[in-house]
Short mmCIF file of C-alpha atoms in Angstrom, two decimals:
data_model
loop_
_atom_site.label_atom_id
_atom_site.label_comp_id
_atom_site.label_asym_id
_atom_site.label_seq_id
_atom_site.Cartn_x
_atom_site.Cartn_y
_atom_site.Cartn_z
CA MET A 912 -16.49 -75.29 76.10
CA ILE A 913 -19.51 -76.09 73.39
CA THR A 914 -21.22 -79.19 73.16
CA GLY A 915 -23.75 -80.54 70.66
CA THR A 916 -22.38 -78.90 67.82
CA ALA A 917 -21.10 -80.37 64.56
CA PRO A 918 -16.78 -80.42 64.27
CA MET A 919 -15.85 -77.32 61.92
CA THR A 920 -14.59 -78.98 58.87
CA THR A 921 -12.41 -77.06 55.37
CA ALA A 922 -13.57 -77.96 52.25
CA THR A 923 -11.36 -79.35 50.19
CA ILE A 924 -10.64 -77.32 46.83
CA THR A 925 -9.39 -79.14 43.68
CA THR A 926 -7.76 -78.13 40.65
CA ASP A 927 -11.26 -78.42 39.10
CA THR A 928 -12.98 -75.89 41.16
CA PRO A 929 -12.57 -72.43 39.27
CA PRO A 930 -11.59 -69.60 41.59
CA GLY A 931 -14.57 -67.25 42.46
CA ALA A 932 -14.78 -64.80 39.63
CA THR A 933 -13.62 -67.45 37.36
CA LEU A 934 -16.61 -69.67 38.85
CA GLN A 935 -19.35 -66.48 38.48
CA ARG A 936 -18.55 -66.27 34.66
CA LEU A 937 -18.79 -69.95 33.93
CA LEU A 938 -21.88 -69.71 36.08
CA THR A 939 -23.46 -66.84 33.93
CA TRP A 940 -22.68 -68.43 30.79
CA LEU A 941 -24.42 -71.25 31.50
CA SER A 942 -27.31 -69.20 32.65
CA PRO A 943 -30.88 -69.99 30.97
CA ALA A 944 -30.65 -66.03 31.17
CA TYR A 945 -27.22 -65.50 28.83
CA PRO A 946 -28.78 -64.22 25.85
CA VAL A 947 -27.46 -67.29 23.32
CA GLY A 948 -31.79 -68.45 22.42
CA ALA A 949 -31.36 -72.10 23.75
CA TYR A 950 -34.76 -71.43 25.18
CA THR A 951 -36.47 -71.48 21.42
CA TYR A 952 -34.71 -74.61 20.49
CA SER A 953 -36.12 -78.28 21.37
CA HIS A 954 -33.76 -80.56 19.59
CA GLY A 955 -36.56 -82.83 17.86
CA LEU A 956 -38.81 -83.03 21.00
CA GLU A 957 -41.48 -81.08 19.85
CA MET A 958 -42.22 -83.91 17.17
CA ALA A 959 -41.50 -86.51 19.43
CA VAL A 960 -44.46 -84.99 22.35
CA GLU A 961 -47.02 -84.75 19.24
CA ASP A 962 -45.72 -88.40 18.10
CA GLY A 963 -46.19 -89.81 21.52
CA ALA A 964 -42.75 -90.92 21.68
CA VAL A 965 -42.28 -88.80 24.83
CA HIS A 966 -45.23 -88.02 27.55
CA ASP A 967 -44.29 -88.55 30.47
CA ARG A 968 -41.65 -87.66 32.56
CA ALA A 969 -39.88 -91.49 32.34
CA THR A 970 -39.86 -91.20 28.30
CA LEU A 971 -38.76 -87.37 28.51
CA VAL A 972 -35.50 -88.57 30.69
CA ALA A 973 -34.82 -91.30 28.24
CA TYR A 974 -35.27 -89.20 25.47
CA VAL A 975 -32.31 -86.63 27.26
CA GLU A 976 -30.45 -89.87 27.89
CA ALA A 977 -30.42 -90.99 24.27
CA VAL A 978 -28.96 -87.41 23.10
CA LEU A 979 -26.36 -87.41 26.00
CA GLU A 980 -25.20 -90.71 25.58
CA ALA A 981 -25.66 -91.59 21.94
CA GLY A 982 -26.62 -88.33 20.00
CA ALA A 983 -25.66 -84.25 19.68
CA GLY A 984 -24.52 -84.30 23.60
CA ARG A 985 -21.64 -87.07 22.60
CA ILE A 986 -20.79 -85.04 19.44
CA ASP A 987 -20.96 -81.55 21.39
CA ALA A 988 -18.82 -83.06 24.47
CA ALA A 989 -15.90 -84.04 22.06
CA LEU A 990 -15.94 -81.37 20.26
CA LEU A 991 -16.03 -78.76 23.28
CA ALA A 992 -12.85 -80.89 24.45
CA ALA A 993 -10.86 -80.81 21.51
CA ALA A 994 -11.53 -77.06 21.13
CA PHE A 995 -10.49 -76.12 24.96
CA ARG A 996 -7.52 -78.30 23.98
CA ALA A 997 -6.65 -76.81 21.19
CA ALA A 998 -6.83 -72.51 22.13
CA GLN A 999 -5.02 -73.88 25.36
CA ALA A 1000 -2.48 -75.32 23.49
CA GLU A 1001 -2.21 -71.77 21.73
CA ASP A 1002 -3.11 -74.32 18.50
CA ALA A 1003 -4.74 -71.88 16.34
CA ALA A 1004 -4.60 -74.55 13.24
CA GLY A 1005 -5.82 -77.07 15.07
CA LEU A 1006 -8.32 -74.93 16.47
CA ASP A 1007 -9.81 -73.84 12.87
CA GLU A 1008 -10.11 -77.89 11.93
CA VAL A 1009 -12.12 -78.43 14.92
CA THR A 1010 -14.30 -76.04 14.30
CA ASP A 1011 -14.46 -76.72 10.63
CA LEU A 1012 -15.41 -80.15 12.10
CA ALA A 1013 -17.97 -78.87 14.03
CA ALA A 1014 -19.91 -76.58 11.14
CA ALA A 1015 -20.19 -79.98 9.03
CA TRP A 1016 -20.93 -82.22 12.17
CA ARG A 1017 -24.82 -82.40 12.14
CA GLY A 1018 -27.65 -84.57 11.03
CA THR A 1019 -30.05 -82.03 10.25
CA ALA A 1020 -30.93 -78.68 9.01
CA GLU A 1021 -32.54 -77.91 12.20
CA THR A 1022 -29.90 -79.04 14.40
CA ALA A 1023 -27.28 -77.50 12.58
CA LEU A 1024 -29.05 -74.12 13.02
CA GLU A 1025 -29.30 -74.70 16.87
CA THR A 1026 -25.73 -75.18 17.31
CA MET A 1027 -24.42 -72.64 15.03
CA ALA A 1028 -26.60 -69.74 15.96
CA GLN A 1029 -26.23 -70.44 19.95
CA GLY A 1030 -22.19 -70.19 18.91
CA SER A 1031 -22.82 -67.06 16.76
CA ALA A 1032 -24.63 -65.37 19.76
CA PHE A 1033 -22.26 -66.96 22.72
CA LEU A 1034 -19.28 -64.79 21.02
CA LYS A 1035 -20.81 -62.03 20.02
CA VAL A 1036 -22.15 -61.73 23.66
CA THR A 1037 -18.96 -62.99 25.30
CA ASN A 1038 -16.34 -60.83 23.18
CA ALA A 1039 -18.64 -57.72 24.36
CA ALA A 1040 -18.88 -58.44 27.98
CA TRP A 1041 -15.47 -60.22 28.85
CA PRO A 1042 -13.17 -59.29 25.74
CA ASP A 1043 -10.42 -61.35 24.66
CA ALA A 1044 -7.72 -60.91 22.36
CA ARG A 1045 -7.55 -64.58 21.20
CA LEU A 1046 -11.08 -65.08 21.35
CA ALA A 1047 -11.31 -61.94 19.03
CA ALA A 1048 -9.46 -62.82 16.31
CA PHE A 1049 -10.89 -66.42 16.80
CA THR A 1050 -14.40 -65.12 16.01
CA GLU A 1051 -12.98 -62.50 13.25
CA ARG A 1052 -11.46 -65.98 11.18
CA HIS A 1053 -14.86 -67.55 11.91
CA ALA A 1054 -17.16 -64.55 10.46
CA GLY A 1055 -19.59 -67.09 9.32
CA GLY A 1056 -20.27 -68.90 12.29
CA VAL A 1057 -18.93 -71.14 14.85
CA ALA A 1058 -20.63 -74.08 16.06
CA HIS A 1059 -21.48 -73.68 20.30
CA PRO A 1060 -19.25 -76.39 22.04
CA VAL A 1061 -16.65 -75.04 20.10
CA ALA A 1062 -17.18 -71.56 21.01
CA PHE A 1063 -17.58 -72.31 24.59
CA GLY A 1064 -14.71 -74.54 24.72
CA ALA A 1065 -12.38 -71.82 23.20
CA ALA A 1066 -13.43 -69.53 25.57
CA ALA A 1067 -13.08 -71.43 28.76
CA ALA A 1068 -9.68 -71.87 27.90
CA TRP A 1069 -8.90 -68.70 27.30
CA HIS A 1070 -10.38 -67.68 30.25
CA GLY A 1071 -8.87 -69.97 32.95
CA ILE A 1072 -12.02 -72.10 33.15
CA PRO A 1073 -11.29 -75.44 33.64
CA LEU A 1074 -11.99 -78.40 31.09
CA ARG A 1075 -14.19 -80.65 33.24
CA PRO A 1076 -16.17 -78.09 35.28
CA ALA A 1077 -16.92 -76.29 31.97
CA LEU A 1078 -17.83 -79.37 29.56
CA PHE A 1079 -19.82 -81.00 33.03
CA GLY A 1080 -21.70 -77.47 33.01
CA PHE A 1081 -22.39 -77.47 29.27
CA LEU A 1082 -24.14 -80.85 29.18
CA SER A 1083 -25.77 -79.80 32.24
CA ALA A 1084 -27.01 -76.64 30.55
CA PHE A 1085 -27.48 -78.45 27.42
CA ALA A 1086 -29.70 -80.91 29.50
CA ALA A 1087 -31.62 -78.70 31.76
CA ASN A 1088 -32.91 -77.19 28.50
CA LEU A 1089 -34.63 -80.19 26.77
CA VAL A 1090 -36.14 -80.78 30.32
CA SER A 1091 -37.67 -77.09 30.16
CA ALA A 1092 -38.93 -78.07 26.94
CA GLY A 1093 -40.47 -80.82 28.16
CA VAL A 1094 -42.16 -79.55 31.07
CA ARG A 1095 -43.82 -76.63 28.34
CA LEU A 1096 -44.89 -79.27 25.75
CA VAL A 1097 -46.06 -82.89 27.32
CA PRO A 1098 -46.89 -80.78 29.61
CA LEU A 1099 -45.73 -81.63 32.97
CA GLY A 1100 -45.01 -79.82 36.35
CA GLN A 1101 -42.06 -77.94 37.55
CA THR A 1102 -41.38 -80.55 40.24
CA ASP A 1103 -41.63 -83.49 37.92
CA GLY A 1104 -38.99 -81.73 35.72
CA GLN A 1105 -36.44 -81.15 38.79
CA ILE A 1106 -36.79 -84.53 39.27
CA ALA A 1107 -36.02 -85.40 35.64
CA THR A 1108 -32.92 -83.18 35.81
CA ALA A 1109 -31.95 -85.32 39.31
CA THR A 1110 -32.22 -88.44 37.67
CA LEU A 1111 -30.00 -87.19 34.51
CA LEU A 1112 -26.89 -86.66 36.58
CA PRO A 1113 -25.17 -90.21 36.33
CA ARG A 1114 -25.90 -89.72 32.61
CA LEU A 1115 -24.41 -86.14 32.63
CA GLU A 1116 -21.44 -87.31 34.64
CA ALA A 1117 -20.99 -90.27 31.78
CA ALA A 1118 -20.90 -88.28 29.35
CA THR A 1119 -18.74 -85.71 30.67
CA GLU A 1120 -16.28 -88.84 31.01
CA ALA A 1121 -16.78 -89.92 27.60
CA GLY A 1122 -16.02 -86.50 26.11
CA LEU A 1123 -12.80 -86.13 28.00
CA ALA A 1124 -11.55 -89.41 26.47
CA ALA A 1125 -13.21 -89.25 23.22
CA GLU A 1126 -10.70 -89.22 19.82
CA LEU A 1127 -12.62 -87.29 16.69
CA ASP A 1128 -11.06 -89.54 14.41
CA THR A 1129 -13.33 -92.40 16.04
CA ILE A 1130 -16.24 -91.15 17.55
CA GLY A 1131 -20.07 -90.90 15.60
CA THR A 1132 -23.49 -91.07 16.60
CA ALA A 1133 -26.17 -93.64 16.95
CA THR A 1134 -29.74 -92.08 17.40
CA PRO A 1135 -31.53 -92.22 13.65
CA VAL A 1136 -34.53 -91.63 15.55
CA LEU A 1137 -34.23 -88.56 16.88
CA ASP A 1138 -32.70 -87.46 13.53
CA LEU A 1139 -35.71 -88.43 12.50
CA PHE A 1140 -37.97 -86.47 14.99
CA SER A 1141 -35.91 -83.28 13.69
CA MET A 1142 -36.28 -83.39 10.18
CA ARG A 1143 -40.20 -84.41 10.45
CA HIS A 1144 -40.20 -80.99 12.96
CA GLU A 1145 -38.95 -79.17 10.03
CA THR A 1146 -42.71 -79.20 8.28
CA GLN A 1147 -44.53 -79.68 11.66
CA TYR A 1148 -47.84 -77.82 11.15
CA THR A 1149 -47.82 -75.87 14.67
CA ARG A 1150 -44.56 -75.42 16.45
CA LEU A 1151 -43.47 -73.92 19.66
CA PHE A 1152 -39.72 -74.03 19.01
CA ARG A 1153 -36.97 -73.57 16.35
CA SER A 1154 -35.49 -77.40 16.36
#
């Protein structure tokens, strides 16, 4: 008899936990190495740093929280969920409607570029690496471009990735990219960056739940200061980022 060891436990796998191959696909799509160009965008953060509005870890966290709670993160979450449900239901007309809405739903030219360029890049590489006839047909119907959360949501549905982890993962990757931009811009140390990321967990969970419950007919944003940062970034004299 062996004593002094912890009892063996069996992990519980919920219906929201993707199986191995699907989880690998989700993690790959969310990786900074996935070639969508996310590292080139700061979502107005570069201007906020130059203005002194973001100058340390606490103000960086506050900026990202605002994006998630009342800015593009809130809209992207709702769009992703709507696109996922339409794709899962094979509702092509409904998915096209969400796609058109997402293409119009940006407050500035740079944030429009940010979502449309990443969405188009995501579809290009995903169609090549994980071919799916439905995703290919959707891409062809919208050759002019698709917003990133819509492209991601539709692909996740057609590849069997559950909605909740897909949405939480997308928002987490979006937030992590902003934190990474802040680490370079402020600048902050890598440890501060990781602490900031850990601090954002409650906000990410809340944003996920909000996205799952959102109705596109009633949702909106309330971050005019962030939009002003983005608009002023268009003419910022020295820039590292595209937004």
